[in-house]
PDB file of C-alpha atoms in Angstrom:
ATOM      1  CA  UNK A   1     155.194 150.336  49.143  1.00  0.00           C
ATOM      2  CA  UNK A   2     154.421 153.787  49.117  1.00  0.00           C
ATOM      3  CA  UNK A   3     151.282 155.200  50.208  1.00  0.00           C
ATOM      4  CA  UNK A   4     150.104 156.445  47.020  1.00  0.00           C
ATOM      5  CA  UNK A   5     150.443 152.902  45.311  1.00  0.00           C
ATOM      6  CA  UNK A   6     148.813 151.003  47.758  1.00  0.00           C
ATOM      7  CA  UNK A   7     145.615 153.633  48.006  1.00  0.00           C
ATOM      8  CA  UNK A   8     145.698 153.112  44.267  1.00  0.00           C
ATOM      9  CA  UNK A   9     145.784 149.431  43.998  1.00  0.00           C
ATOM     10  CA  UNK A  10     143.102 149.127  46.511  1.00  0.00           C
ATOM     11  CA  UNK A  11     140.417 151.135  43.650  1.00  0.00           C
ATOM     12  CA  UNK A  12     141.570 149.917  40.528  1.00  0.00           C
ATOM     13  CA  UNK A  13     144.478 152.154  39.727  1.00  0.00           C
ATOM     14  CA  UNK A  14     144.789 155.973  39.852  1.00  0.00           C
ATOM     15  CA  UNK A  15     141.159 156.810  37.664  1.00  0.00           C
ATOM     16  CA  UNK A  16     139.491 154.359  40.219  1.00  0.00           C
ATOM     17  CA  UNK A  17     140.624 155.628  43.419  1.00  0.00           C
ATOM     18  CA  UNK A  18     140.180 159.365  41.935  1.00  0.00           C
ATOM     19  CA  UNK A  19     136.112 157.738  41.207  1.00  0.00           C
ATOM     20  CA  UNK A  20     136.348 156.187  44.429  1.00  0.00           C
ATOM     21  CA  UNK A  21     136.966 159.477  46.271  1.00  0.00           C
ATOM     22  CA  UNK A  22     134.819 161.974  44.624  1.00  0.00           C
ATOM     23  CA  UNK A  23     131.725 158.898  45.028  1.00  0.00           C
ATOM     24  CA  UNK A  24     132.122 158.422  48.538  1.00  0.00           C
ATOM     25  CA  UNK A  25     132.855 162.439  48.773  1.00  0.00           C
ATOM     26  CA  UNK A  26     129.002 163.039  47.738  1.00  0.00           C
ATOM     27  CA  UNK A  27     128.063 160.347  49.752  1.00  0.00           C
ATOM     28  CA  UNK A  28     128.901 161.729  52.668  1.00  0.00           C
ATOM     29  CA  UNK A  29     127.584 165.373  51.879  1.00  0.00           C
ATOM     30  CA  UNK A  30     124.065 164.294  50.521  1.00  0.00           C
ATOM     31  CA  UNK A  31     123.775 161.589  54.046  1.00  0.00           C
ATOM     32  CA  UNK A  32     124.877 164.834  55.985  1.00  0.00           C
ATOM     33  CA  UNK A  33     122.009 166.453  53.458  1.00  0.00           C
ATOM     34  CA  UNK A  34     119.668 164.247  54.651  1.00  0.00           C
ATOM     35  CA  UNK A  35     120.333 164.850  57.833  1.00  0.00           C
ATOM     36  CA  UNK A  36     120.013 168.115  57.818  1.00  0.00           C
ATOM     37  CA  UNK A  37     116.565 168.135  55.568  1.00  0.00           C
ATOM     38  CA  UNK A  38     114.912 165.224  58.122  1.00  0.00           C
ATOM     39  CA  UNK A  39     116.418 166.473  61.383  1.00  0.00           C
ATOM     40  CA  UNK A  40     114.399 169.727  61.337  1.00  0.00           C
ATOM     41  CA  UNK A  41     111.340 168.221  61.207  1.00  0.00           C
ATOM     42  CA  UNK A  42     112.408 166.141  64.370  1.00  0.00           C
ATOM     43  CA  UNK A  43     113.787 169.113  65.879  1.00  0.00           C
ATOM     44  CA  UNK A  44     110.565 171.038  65.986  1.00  0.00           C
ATOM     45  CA  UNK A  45     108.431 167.972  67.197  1.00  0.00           C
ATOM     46  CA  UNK A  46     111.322 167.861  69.914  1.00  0.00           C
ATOM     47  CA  UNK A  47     110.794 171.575  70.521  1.00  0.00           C
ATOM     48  CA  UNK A  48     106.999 171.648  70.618  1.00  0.00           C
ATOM     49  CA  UNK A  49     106.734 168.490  72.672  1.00  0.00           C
ATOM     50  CA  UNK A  50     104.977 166.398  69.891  1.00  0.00           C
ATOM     51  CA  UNK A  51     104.987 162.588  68.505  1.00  0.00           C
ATOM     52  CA  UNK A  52     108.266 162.411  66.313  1.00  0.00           C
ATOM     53  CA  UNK A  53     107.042 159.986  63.635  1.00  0.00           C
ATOM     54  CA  UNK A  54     109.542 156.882  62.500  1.00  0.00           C
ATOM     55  CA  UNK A  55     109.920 157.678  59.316  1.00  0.00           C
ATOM     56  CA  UNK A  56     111.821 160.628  59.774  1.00  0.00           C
ATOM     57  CA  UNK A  57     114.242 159.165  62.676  1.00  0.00           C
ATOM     58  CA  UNK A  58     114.716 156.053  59.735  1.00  0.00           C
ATOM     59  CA  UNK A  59     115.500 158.601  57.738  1.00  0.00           C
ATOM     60  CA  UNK A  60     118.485 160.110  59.670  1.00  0.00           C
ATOM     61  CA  UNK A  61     119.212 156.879  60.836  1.00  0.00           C
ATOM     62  CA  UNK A  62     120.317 155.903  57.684  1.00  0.00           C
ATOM     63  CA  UNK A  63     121.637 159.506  56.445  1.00  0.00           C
ATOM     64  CA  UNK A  64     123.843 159.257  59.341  1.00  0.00           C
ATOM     65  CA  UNK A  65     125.437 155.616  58.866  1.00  0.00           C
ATOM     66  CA  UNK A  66     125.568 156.462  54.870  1.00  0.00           C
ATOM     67  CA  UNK A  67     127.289 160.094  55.755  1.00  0.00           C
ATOM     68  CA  UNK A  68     129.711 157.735  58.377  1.00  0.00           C
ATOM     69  CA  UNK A  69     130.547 154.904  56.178  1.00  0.00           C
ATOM     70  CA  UNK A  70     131.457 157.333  53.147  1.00  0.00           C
ATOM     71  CA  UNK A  71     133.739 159.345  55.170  1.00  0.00           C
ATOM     72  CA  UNK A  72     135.506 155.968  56.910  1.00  0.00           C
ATOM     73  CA  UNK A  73     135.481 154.654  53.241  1.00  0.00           C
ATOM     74  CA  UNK A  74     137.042 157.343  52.039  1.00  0.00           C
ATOM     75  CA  UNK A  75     140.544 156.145  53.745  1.00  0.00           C
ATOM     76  CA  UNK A  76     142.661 155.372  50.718  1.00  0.00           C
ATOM     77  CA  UNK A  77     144.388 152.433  52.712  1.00  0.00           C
ATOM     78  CA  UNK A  78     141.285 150.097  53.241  1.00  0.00           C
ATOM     79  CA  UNK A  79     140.352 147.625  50.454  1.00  0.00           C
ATOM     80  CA  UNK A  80     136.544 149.062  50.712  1.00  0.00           C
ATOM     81  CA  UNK A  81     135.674 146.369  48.102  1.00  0.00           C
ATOM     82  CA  UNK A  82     136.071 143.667  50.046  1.00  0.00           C
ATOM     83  CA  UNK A  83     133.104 145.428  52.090  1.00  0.00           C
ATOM     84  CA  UNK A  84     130.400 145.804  49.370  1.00  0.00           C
ATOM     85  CA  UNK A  85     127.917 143.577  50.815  1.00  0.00           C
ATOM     86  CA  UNK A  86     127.700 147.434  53.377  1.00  0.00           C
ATOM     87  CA  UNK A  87     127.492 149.147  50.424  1.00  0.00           C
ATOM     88  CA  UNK A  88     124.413 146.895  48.814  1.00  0.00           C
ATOM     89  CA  UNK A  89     122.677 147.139  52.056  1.00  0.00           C
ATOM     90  CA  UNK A  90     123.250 150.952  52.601  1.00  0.00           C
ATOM     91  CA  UNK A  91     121.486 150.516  48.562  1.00  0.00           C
ATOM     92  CA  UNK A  92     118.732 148.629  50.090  1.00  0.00           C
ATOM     93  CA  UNK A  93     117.854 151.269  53.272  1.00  0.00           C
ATOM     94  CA  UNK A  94     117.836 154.142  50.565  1.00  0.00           C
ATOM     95  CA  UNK A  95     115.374 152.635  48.567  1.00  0.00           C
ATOM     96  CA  UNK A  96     113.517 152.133  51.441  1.00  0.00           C
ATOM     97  CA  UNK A  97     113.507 155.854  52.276  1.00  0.00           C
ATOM     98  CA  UNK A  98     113.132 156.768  48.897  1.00  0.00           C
ATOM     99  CA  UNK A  99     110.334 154.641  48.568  1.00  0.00           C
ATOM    100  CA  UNK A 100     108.562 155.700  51.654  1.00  0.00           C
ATOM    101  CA  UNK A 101     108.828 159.808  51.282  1.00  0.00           C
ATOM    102  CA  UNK A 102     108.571 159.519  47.757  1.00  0.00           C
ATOM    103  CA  UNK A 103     104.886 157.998  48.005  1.00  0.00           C
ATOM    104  CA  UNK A 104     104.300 160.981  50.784  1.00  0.00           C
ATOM    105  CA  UNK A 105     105.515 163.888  48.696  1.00  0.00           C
ATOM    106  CA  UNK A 106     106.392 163.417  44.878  1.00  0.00           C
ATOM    107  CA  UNK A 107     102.077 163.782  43.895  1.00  0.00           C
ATOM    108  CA  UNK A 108     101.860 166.290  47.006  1.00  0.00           C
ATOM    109  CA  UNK A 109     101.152 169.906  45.667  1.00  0.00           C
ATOM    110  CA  UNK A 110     103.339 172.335  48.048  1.00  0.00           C
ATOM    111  CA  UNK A 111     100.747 175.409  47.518  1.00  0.00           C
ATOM    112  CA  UNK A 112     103.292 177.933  48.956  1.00  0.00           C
ATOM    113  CA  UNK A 113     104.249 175.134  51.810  1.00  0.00           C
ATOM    114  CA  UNK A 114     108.081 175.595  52.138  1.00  0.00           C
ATOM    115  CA  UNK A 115     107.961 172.287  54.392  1.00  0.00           C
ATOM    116  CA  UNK A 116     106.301 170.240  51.561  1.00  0.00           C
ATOM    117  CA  UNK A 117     108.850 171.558  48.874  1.00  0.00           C
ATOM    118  CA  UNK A 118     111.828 170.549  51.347  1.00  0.00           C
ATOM    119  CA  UNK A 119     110.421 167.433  51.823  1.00  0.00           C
ATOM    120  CA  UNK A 120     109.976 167.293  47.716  1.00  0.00           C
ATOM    121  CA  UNK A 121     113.499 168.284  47.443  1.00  0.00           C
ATOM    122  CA  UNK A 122     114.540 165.541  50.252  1.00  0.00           C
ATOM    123  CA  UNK A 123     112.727 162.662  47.892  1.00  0.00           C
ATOM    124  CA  UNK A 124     114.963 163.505  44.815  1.00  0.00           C
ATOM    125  CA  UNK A 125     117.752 163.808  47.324  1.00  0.00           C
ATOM    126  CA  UNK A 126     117.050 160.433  48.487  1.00  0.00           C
ATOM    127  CA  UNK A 127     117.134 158.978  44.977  1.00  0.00           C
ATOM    128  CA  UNK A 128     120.658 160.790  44.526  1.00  0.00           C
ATOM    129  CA  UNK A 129     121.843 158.670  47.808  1.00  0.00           C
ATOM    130  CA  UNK A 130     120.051 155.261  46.405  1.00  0.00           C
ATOM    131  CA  UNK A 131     121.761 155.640  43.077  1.00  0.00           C
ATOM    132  CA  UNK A 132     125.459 156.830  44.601  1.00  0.00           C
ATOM    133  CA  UNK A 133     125.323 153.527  46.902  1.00  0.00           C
ATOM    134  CA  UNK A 134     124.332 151.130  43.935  1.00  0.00           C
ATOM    135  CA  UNK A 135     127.543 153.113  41.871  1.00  0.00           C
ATOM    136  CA  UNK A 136     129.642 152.167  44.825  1.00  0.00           C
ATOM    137  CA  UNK A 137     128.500 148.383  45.734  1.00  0.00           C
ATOM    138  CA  UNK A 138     128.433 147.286  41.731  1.00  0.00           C
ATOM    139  CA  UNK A 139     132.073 149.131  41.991  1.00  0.00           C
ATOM    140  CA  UNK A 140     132.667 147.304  44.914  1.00  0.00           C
ATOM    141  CA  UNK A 141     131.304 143.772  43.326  1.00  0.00           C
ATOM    142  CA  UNK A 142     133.069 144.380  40.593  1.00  0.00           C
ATOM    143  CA  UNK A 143     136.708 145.265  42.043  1.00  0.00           C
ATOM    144  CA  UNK A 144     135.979 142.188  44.526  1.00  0.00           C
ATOM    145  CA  UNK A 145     135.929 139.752  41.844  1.00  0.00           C
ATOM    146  CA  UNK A 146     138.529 141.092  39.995  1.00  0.00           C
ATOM    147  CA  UNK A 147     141.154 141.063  42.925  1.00  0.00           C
ATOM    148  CA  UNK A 148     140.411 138.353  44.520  1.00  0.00           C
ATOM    149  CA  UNK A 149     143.677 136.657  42.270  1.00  0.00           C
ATOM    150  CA  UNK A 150     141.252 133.487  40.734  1.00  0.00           C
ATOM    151  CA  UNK A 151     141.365 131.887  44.522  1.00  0.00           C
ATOM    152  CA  UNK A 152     138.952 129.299  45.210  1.00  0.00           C
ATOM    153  CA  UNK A 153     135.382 130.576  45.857  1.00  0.00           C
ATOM    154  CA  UNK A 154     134.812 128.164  48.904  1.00  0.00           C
ATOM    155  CA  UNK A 155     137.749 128.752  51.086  1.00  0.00           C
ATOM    156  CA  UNK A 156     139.673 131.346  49.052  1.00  0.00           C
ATOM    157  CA  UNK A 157     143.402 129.870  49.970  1.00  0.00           C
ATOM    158  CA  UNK A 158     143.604 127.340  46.358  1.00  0.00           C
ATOM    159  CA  UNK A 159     144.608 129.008  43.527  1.00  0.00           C
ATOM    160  CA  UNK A 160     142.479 127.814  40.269  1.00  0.00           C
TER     161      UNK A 160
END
């Protein structure tokens, strides 16, 4: 089977794998986004010797595994649906960060602050990530169920 067929009929034909791609694609630039946003906060509390507060490390933490699962994900040859339970709990750790800066910043009034309007801008980031990982695990659910070739639920060898 050539390689474009099976990458296809992993996503749900030719449309699906394109929405596959171009989903896990901004995955992994907004988790490298995240990064990026979070990790200079951490940087300067590295640089001037200070407390580096949990939130932000979570914060990378999870931009990191998000930005590494989308980019593993993205190999057209592995049947990512079968993995969506990852997917739903990369959902769960972005509402988790969304939910934590977004109580810090989203009221906050910047007043010229360019590191409170980053951080603003990393909250609606955040939400971007959150809402890109529920896309891709209801995907995921969805293609699951719909390959799975009506096997039995309990062992999944008997065909019904």
């Amino acid at each position: 089977m050539p390689w474009k067929e099976i990458a296809t009929s992993n996503h749900g034909g030719f449309l699906g794998f394109i929405v596959h791609t171009v989903i896990r694609f901004f995955q992994f630039v907004l988790g490298l986004t995240v990064i990026g946003l979070y990790g200079v906060d951490l940087n300067a509390a590295r640089i001037a010797h200070k407390y580096v507060d949990g939130k932000w490390v979570y914060a990378v933490v999870v931009g990191t595994l998000s930005a590494l699962t989308a980019l593993v994900f993205m190999i057209p040859f592995i049947k990512t649906y079968r993995l969506f339970a990852w997917d739903l709990i990369l959902f769960f750790l972005w509402i988790v960060v969304f939910g934590i800066f977004g109580n810090l910043f989203i009221k906050e009034n910047p007043e010229g602050d360019a590191g409170i309007t980053r951080m603003k801008n990393a909250v609606w980031v955040d939400l971007a990530n959150m809402l890109l990982w529920l896309i891709s695990s209801a995907f995921g659910l969805f293609m699951f169920f719909k390959n799975r070739g009506h096997l039995s639920l309990h062992t999944g060898r008997a065909k019904v």
